[in-house]
Short mmCIF file of C-alpha atoms in Angstrom, two decimals:
data_model
loop_
_atom_site.label_atom_id
_atom_site.label_comp_id
_atom_site.label_asym_id
_atom_site.label_seq_id
_atom_site.Cartn_x
_atom_site.Cartn_y
_atom_site.Cartn_z
CA MET I 269 -20.16 1.97 -60.67
CA ALA I 270 -20.51 5.41 -62.39
CA ASP I 271 -17.70 6.83 -64.36
CA ASP I 272 -15.15 9.34 -62.84
CA ASP I 273 -16.97 12.22 -64.43
CA THR I 274 -20.15 11.83 -63.27
CA LEU I 275 -19.22 11.23 -59.75
CA ARG I 276 -17.33 14.57 -59.77
CA THR I 277 -20.45 16.17 -60.91
CA VAL I 278 -22.80 14.71 -58.22
CA TYR I 279 -20.15 15.68 -55.89
CA GLU I 280 -20.08 19.45 -57.16
CA LEU I 281 -23.88 19.56 -57.14
CA VAL I 282 -24.22 18.01 -53.92
CA GLN I 283 -21.58 20.64 -52.70
CA LEU I 284 -23.19 23.70 -54.47
CA MET I 285 -26.81 22.78 -53.37
CA SER I 286 -25.77 22.47 -49.58
CA PHE I 287 -23.85 25.81 -49.54
CA LEU I 288 -26.68 27.91 -51.02
CA ASN I 289 -29.22 29.47 -48.74
CA GLU I 290 -32.69 27.94 -48.03
CA THR I 291 -34.67 30.12 -50.57
CA ARG I 292 -32.22 29.54 -53.48
CA ARG I 293 -32.02 25.96 -52.84
CA ALA I 294 -36.00 25.55 -52.45
CA ILE I 295 -36.17 27.56 -55.71
CA LEU I 296 -33.73 25.14 -57.55
CA LEU I 297 -35.42 21.87 -56.35
CA ALA I 298 -38.83 23.10 -57.14
CA LEU I 299 -37.73 24.20 -60.67
CA SER I 300 -35.89 21.05 -61.47
CA HIS I 301 -39.03 18.82 -60.39
CA VAL I 302 -41.37 20.80 -62.55
CA TYR I 303 -38.96 21.16 -65.55
CA PRO I 304 -39.71 21.58 -68.46
CA ARG I 305 -42.58 23.87 -67.61
CA SER I 306 -42.04 27.15 -66.48
CA VAL I 307 -43.69 28.93 -63.58
CA SER I 308 -44.80 32.68 -62.67
CA GLY I 309 -43.28 34.48 -59.56
CA VAL I 310 -46.62 34.16 -57.75
CA GLN I 311 -46.51 30.17 -58.33
CA LEU I 312 -42.81 29.73 -57.47
CA SER I 313 -42.93 31.74 -54.37
CA ARG I 314 -46.28 29.60 -53.36
CA LEU I 315 -44.25 26.22 -54.48
CA ILE I 316 -41.16 27.27 -52.10
CA GLY I 317 -43.36 28.51 -49.31
CA TYR I 318 -42.17 31.96 -49.30
CA SER I 319 -43.79 34.34 -46.70
CA GLY I 320 -42.63 37.83 -48.54
CA LYS I 321 -43.84 39.40 -51.62
CA SER I 322 -42.92 37.80 -54.93
CA ARG I 323 -41.94 40.93 -56.08
CA SER I 324 -39.17 41.23 -53.70
CA LEU I 325 -37.93 37.77 -54.49
CA TYR I 326 -37.91 38.81 -58.23
CA ARG I 327 -35.80 41.91 -57.59
CA GLY I 328 -33.52 40.17 -55.17
CA VAL I 329 -32.91 36.36 -55.07
CA LEU I 330 -34.03 35.81 -58.61
CA THR I 331 -32.04 38.34 -60.22
CA HIS I 332 -28.97 37.28 -58.64
CA MET I 333 -29.52 33.64 -59.65
CA LYS I 334 -30.06 34.65 -62.95
CA GLU I 335 -26.98 36.47 -63.22
CA ASP I 336 -25.01 33.21 -61.80
CA GLY I 337 -26.93 31.42 -64.71
CA MET I 338 -28.80 28.98 -62.59
CA ILE I 339 -32.27 30.13 -64.04
CA LEU I 340 -33.81 31.80 -67.01
CA ILE I 341 -36.45 34.39 -66.66
CA ASP I 342 -38.39 35.13 -69.85
CA GLU I 343 -40.36 38.78 -69.62
CA LEU I 344 -43.83 37.49 -71.04
CA THR I 345 -45.26 40.85 -69.97
CA PRO I 346 -43.99 43.60 -67.86
CA ARG I 347 -45.90 42.00 -65.10
CA LEU I 348 -45.74 38.29 -65.91
CA HIS I 349 -42.40 36.23 -66.07
CA ALA I 350 -41.78 32.67 -66.91
CA ILE I 351 -38.88 31.31 -64.27
CA ARG I 352 -37.38 27.73 -65.40
CA ILE I 353 -34.17 26.24 -64.42
CA ASN I 354 -31.18 26.72 -66.94
CA ASN I 355 -30.58 23.23 -68.11
CA GLU I 356 -27.53 24.38 -69.81
CA HIS I 357 -25.95 24.69 -66.43
CA PRO I 358 -23.18 21.88 -65.98
CA LEU I 359 -24.33 21.21 -62.38
CA LEU I 360 -28.16 21.65 -62.73
CA SER I 361 -28.74 19.65 -65.75
CA MET I 362 -27.50 16.79 -63.65
CA LEU I 363 -30.08 17.69 -61.06
CA VAL I 364 -32.93 18.01 -63.58
CA GLU I 365 -31.91 14.60 -64.98
CA LEU I 366 -31.78 13.14 -61.46
CA CYS I 367 -35.26 14.69 -60.66
CA ARG I 368 -36.49 13.02 -64.09
CA GLU I 369 -35.28 9.69 -63.10
CA TYR I 370 -35.96 9.43 -59.53
CA GLY I 371 -38.15 12.23 -58.54
CA LYS I 372 -41.55 11.45 -60.26
CA GLY I 373 -43.50 11.03 -57.05
CA THR I 374 -42.31 14.41 -55.98
CA SER I 375 -42.84 15.95 -59.29
CA LYS I 376 -46.42 14.90 -59.25
CA ILE I 377 -46.75 16.51 -55.80
CA TYR I 378 -45.45 19.94 -57.50
CA ALA I 379 -47.44 19.48 -60.34
CA LYS I 380 -50.70 19.25 -58.34
CA ALA I 381 -49.66 22.22 -56.47
CA LEU I 382 -49.50 24.11 -59.42
CA GLU I 383 -52.68 23.21 -61.02
CA GLU I 384 -54.77 24.62 -57.98
CA MET B 819 -30.39 36.50 -38.79
CA ASP B 820 -26.87 36.42 -36.95
CA CYS B 821 -27.61 38.44 -33.70
CA LEU B 822 -24.68 40.75 -34.72
CA LEU B 823 -26.37 41.61 -38.09
CA LYS B 824 -29.57 42.16 -36.24
CA HIS B 825 -27.91 44.57 -33.87
CA ALA B 826 -26.32 46.22 -37.09
CA ARG B 827 -29.67 46.48 -38.40
CA GLY B 828 -31.19 48.07 -35.42
CA LEU B 829 -28.21 50.61 -35.42
CA TYR B 830 -28.65 51.42 -38.90
CA ILE B 831 -32.31 52.21 -39.06
CA ASN B 832 -31.70 54.63 -35.91
CA MET B 833 -28.79 56.04 -37.04
CA GLN B 834 -30.60 56.48 -40.54
CA ARG B 835 -33.44 58.34 -38.26
CA ILE B 836 -31.06 60.87 -36.80
CA THR B 837 -29.50 61.57 -39.77
CA ILE B 838 -32.44 62.32 -41.75
CA ALA B 839 -34.15 64.66 -38.76
CA SER B 840 -30.65 66.42 -38.36
CA LEU B 841 -30.68 67.14 -42.35
CA MET B 842 -34.07 68.21 -41.93
CA ILE B 843 -33.31 70.83 -39.10
CA ILE B 844 -30.23 71.87 -41.17
CA PHE B 845 -32.55 72.43 -44.24
CA MET B 846 -35.10 74.52 -42.17
CA VAL B 847 -32.49 76.64 -40.53
CA VAL B 848 -30.85 77.18 -44.17
CA PHE B 849 -34.28 78.02 -45.86
CA TYR B 850 -34.79 80.51 -43.22
CA SER B 851 -31.45 82.29 -43.00
CA LEU B 852 -31.21 82.60 -46.68
CA TYR B 853 -34.62 84.18 -47.29
CA SER B 854 -34.53 86.45 -44.18
CA VAL B 855 -31.49 88.39 -45.05
CA GLY B 856 -32.73 90.54 -47.90
CA ILE B 857 -33.93 89.62 -51.47
CA TYR B 858 -30.88 89.99 -54.04
CA GLY B 859 -32.85 90.11 -57.33
CA LEU B 860 -31.25 88.72 -60.67
CA GLY B 861 -32.60 91.69 -62.41
CA ALA B 862 -35.20 90.06 -64.41
CA THR B 863 -38.36 91.60 -65.48
CA PRO B 864 -41.61 89.69 -65.01
CA PRO B 865 -43.67 88.89 -68.22
CA GLU B 866 -46.60 91.23 -69.19
CA TRP B 867 -49.19 88.54 -68.20
CA PHE B 868 -48.06 88.38 -64.80
CA PRO B 869 -50.49 89.62 -62.13
CA VAL B 870 -49.29 92.74 -60.36
CA ALA B 871 -50.30 91.38 -57.09
CA TRP B 872 -47.65 88.49 -57.38
CA MET B 873 -44.90 90.84 -58.11
CA GLU B 874 -43.04 90.41 -54.55
CA PHE B 875 -43.51 86.97 -55.06
CA PHE B 876 -41.77 86.64 -58.41
CA ASP B 877 -38.91 88.97 -57.08
CA ALA B 878 -38.59 86.38 -54.35
CA VAL B 879 -38.47 83.42 -56.52
CA VAL B 880 -36.25 84.77 -59.09
CA SER B 881 -33.16 85.84 -57.15
CA LEU B 882 -30.05 84.83 -55.70
CA ASN B 883 -31.37 83.64 -52.90
CA THR B 884 -33.24 80.81 -54.74
CA VAL B 885 -29.74 79.95 -56.48
CA ALA B 886 -28.26 80.05 -53.18
CA PHE B 887 -31.26 77.77 -51.80
CA PHE B 888 -30.80 75.19 -54.51
CA LEU B 889 -27.18 74.95 -54.08
CA ALA B 890 -27.63 74.57 -50.32
CA PHE B 891 -30.53 71.63 -50.75
CA SER B 892 -28.23 69.91 -53.44
CA LEU B 893 -25.27 70.00 -50.75
CA ILE B 894 -27.78 68.32 -48.22
CA VAL B 895 -28.97 65.54 -50.39
CA PHE B 896 -25.10 64.93 -51.25
CA ALA B 897 -24.34 64.58 -47.87
CA TYR B 898 -27.11 61.95 -47.08
CA GLY B 899 -25.98 60.18 -50.13
CA LEU B 900 -22.14 60.28 -48.73
CA TRP B 901 -23.69 59.04 -45.41
CA SER B 902 -25.28 55.97 -46.49
CA TRP B 903 -22.48 55.44 -49.07
CA ALA B 904 -20.00 55.44 -46.06
CA PHE B 905 -21.70 54.35 -42.97
CA PHE B 906 -21.36 50.58 -42.30
CA PRO B 907 -22.48 49.70 -38.40
CA SER B 908 -19.52 48.17 -36.61
CA PRO B 909 -21.39 44.83 -35.78
CA ALA B 910 -21.74 44.30 -39.37
CA VAL B 911 -18.21 44.77 -39.80
CA SER B 912 -17.16 42.30 -36.92
CA TYR B 913 -19.57 40.08 -38.74
CA THR B 914 -17.86 40.20 -42.01
CA GLN B 915 -14.46 39.78 -40.94
CA ALA B 916 -15.43 36.82 -38.14
CA ALA B 917 -16.78 35.00 -41.12
CA LEU B 918 -14.02 35.87 -43.65
CA GLN B 919 -11.46 34.87 -41.10
CA GLY B 920 -13.27 31.90 -39.89
CA LEU B 921 -12.88 30.75 -43.39
CA PHE B 922 -9.54 31.94 -44.42
CA GLY B 923 -7.79 31.43 -41.09
CA GLN B 924 -6.90 34.10 -38.44
CA ASN B 925 -3.96 35.39 -40.05
CA VAL B 926 -5.36 36.30 -43.32
CA ARG B 927 -4.95 40.18 -44.30
CA ILE B 928 -8.26 41.71 -44.61
CA GLU B 929 -8.43 45.15 -45.56
CA GLN B 930 -11.47 47.65 -45.26
CA SER B 931 -11.67 50.58 -47.26
CA ILE B 932 -14.13 53.59 -46.67
CA GLY B 933 -17.44 52.40 -47.15
CA LYS B 934 -18.72 48.77 -47.34
CA ARG B 935 -15.52 47.57 -49.07
CA PHE B 936 -13.33 44.52 -47.89
CA ARG B 937 -10.25 43.00 -49.61
CA VAL B 938 -9.16 39.49 -48.61
CA PHE B 939 -5.62 38.71 -49.39
CA LEU B 940 -5.11 35.23 -50.08
CA GLU B 941 -1.79 33.14 -49.50
CA SER B 942 -1.48 32.39 -53.37
CA GLY B 943 -1.16 36.26 -53.97
CA THR B 944 -4.80 36.69 -55.20
CA HIS B 945 -7.27 38.67 -53.35
CA ILE B 946 -11.20 38.76 -53.30
CA ASP B 947 -13.22 41.73 -53.11
CA VAL B 948 -16.37 41.67 -50.83
CA ARG B 949 -18.84 44.53 -51.14
CA CYS B 950 -21.80 45.01 -48.81
CA ARG B 951 -25.00 46.40 -49.34
CA VAL B 952 -26.61 47.25 -46.07
CA LYS B 953 -30.15 47.35 -47.66
CA GLU B 954 -30.81 46.50 -51.23
CA ALA B 955 -33.22 49.37 -52.35
CA SER B 956 -34.74 46.94 -55.12
CA SER B 957 -35.99 43.84 -53.13
CA GLY B 958 -35.62 45.42 -49.47
CA ASP B 959 -33.04 42.26 -48.45
CA TRP B 960 -30.51 43.42 -45.86
CA PHE B 961 -26.92 42.75 -45.87
CA VAL B 962 -26.44 41.42 -49.47
CA TYR B 963 -22.78 40.57 -50.15
CA ARG B 964 -21.19 40.84 -53.34
CA PHE B 965 -17.97 38.73 -54.30
CA THR B 966 -15.55 40.03 -57.11
CA SER B 967 -12.20 37.77 -57.60
CA CYS B 968 -9.00 39.55 -59.12
CA PRO B 969 -8.60 39.28 -62.53
CA LEU B 970 -7.67 35.74 -63.95
CA THR B 971 -6.68 34.16 -67.06
CA GLY B 972 -7.39 31.13 -68.20
CA ASN B 973 -9.46 29.70 -71.01
CA SER B 974 -12.28 27.68 -68.90
CA LEU B 975 -13.12 30.64 -66.74
CA HIS B 976 -16.81 30.74 -67.87
CA SER B 977 -17.33 26.98 -66.90
CA VAL B 978 -15.35 26.70 -63.76
CA ALA B 979 -17.58 29.79 -62.59
CA MET B 980 -20.65 28.00 -63.57
CA ARG B 981 -19.59 24.87 -61.75
CA HIS B 982 -19.16 26.83 -58.51
CA GLY B 983 -22.42 28.61 -58.75
CA MET B 984 -21.06 31.86 -60.26
CA SER B 985 -20.68 33.94 -63.45
CA SER B 986 -17.59 35.16 -64.76
CA LYS B 987 -17.47 39.02 -66.17
CA LYS B 988 -14.30 40.39 -67.77
CA GLY B 989 -12.12 37.95 -66.68
CA ARG B 990 -13.29 37.97 -62.86
CA PHE B 991 -15.70 35.56 -61.02
CA THR B 992 -18.18 37.39 -59.64
CA THR B 993 -21.66 36.48 -57.75
CA THR B 994 -24.03 38.23 -55.28
CA ILE B 995 -25.03 36.19 -51.96
CA GLY B 996 -26.95 36.66 -49.15
CA HIS B 997 -25.63 37.42 -45.83
CA ASP B 998 -26.36 33.66 -44.40
CA GLU B 999 -24.11 32.28 -47.25
CA LEU B 1000 -20.91 34.26 -46.85
CA HIS B 1001 -19.05 31.62 -45.57
CA HIS B 1002 -19.93 28.65 -47.77
CA ARG B 1003 -19.81 30.83 -50.93
CA GLY B 1004 -16.57 32.19 -49.94
CA LEU B 1005 -15.16 28.73 -49.79
CA LEU B 1006 -16.64 28.03 -53.08
CA MET B 1007 -14.76 31.07 -54.55
CA ALA B 1008 -11.55 30.52 -53.01
CA LYS B 1009 -11.95 26.93 -54.62
CA ALA B 1010 -12.68 28.03 -58.01
CA MET B 1011 -9.81 30.65 -57.98
CA ALA B 1012 -7.50 28.02 -56.67
CA SER B 1013 -8.58 25.38 -59.63
CA ILE B 1014 -7.90 28.39 -62.08
CA ALA B 1015 -4.74 29.57 -60.61
CA PRO B 1016 -2.31 26.68 -61.90
CA ASP B 1017 -2.20 27.52 -65.84
CA SER B 1018 -1.89 31.29 -65.04
#
């Protein structure tokens, strides 16, 4: 039986993930599976099957998620950004750990999609 | 998108067209009436290199009429700014209030102030400010909400905020959310505020 703190974190993680909307959830799942890699905006919008422009993803959802400390965005050039999950986040670090432990198959699919 | 919000979006686009069209008509009327009453010069003399044939043109541009025209134009721009700040289609108001009441109960007190601001008074004496942006200019997303809690005290604000998917700024929890998360993220906000309340 896992200890109380871990279970509590898992509960809070499940709650947060289910309360986020579809786009945010897809972003977090994709980023935590490809961690520690970072992806560009275009790659991310392809990974999550986003139909709109990746620019509007940047300026809307991604900016808001960055403000909430869920993801980190490094500006490599004004047009190229490296997006990765914030592994310092108390709940998302647990998500990353879970994905590394049990999500190897899913990670492979994401990695293959990134190569193409 | 919820059908109330779809309705609100249609209404907003229509109202925006009507507003812009009427402001353009006002603009043309102002333009015509300001320059048809006769030119009141400012007493400036044109520089020497100025072609003589364009003298009349210079007199018309450097005149009190132009000053009045710019004043009127900035008033029109200001009127549009005021409209877009204050106008919030009523279906969107009902959507917001229904979502918040569904979450906090029918008897919760929700105050709407001018513009798109709501304040939800919780039972514990705290409140949450909810602000809506009809269309976010940068991303083109419709109905983006922003939650801000009342000022809170406590030394674990940052970590509590992070654990509820929010950030803390100047002792307040803040987060920006989409319209489809209004209910759930509101719940997280209330839960986070309740977990901080005992030490304050």
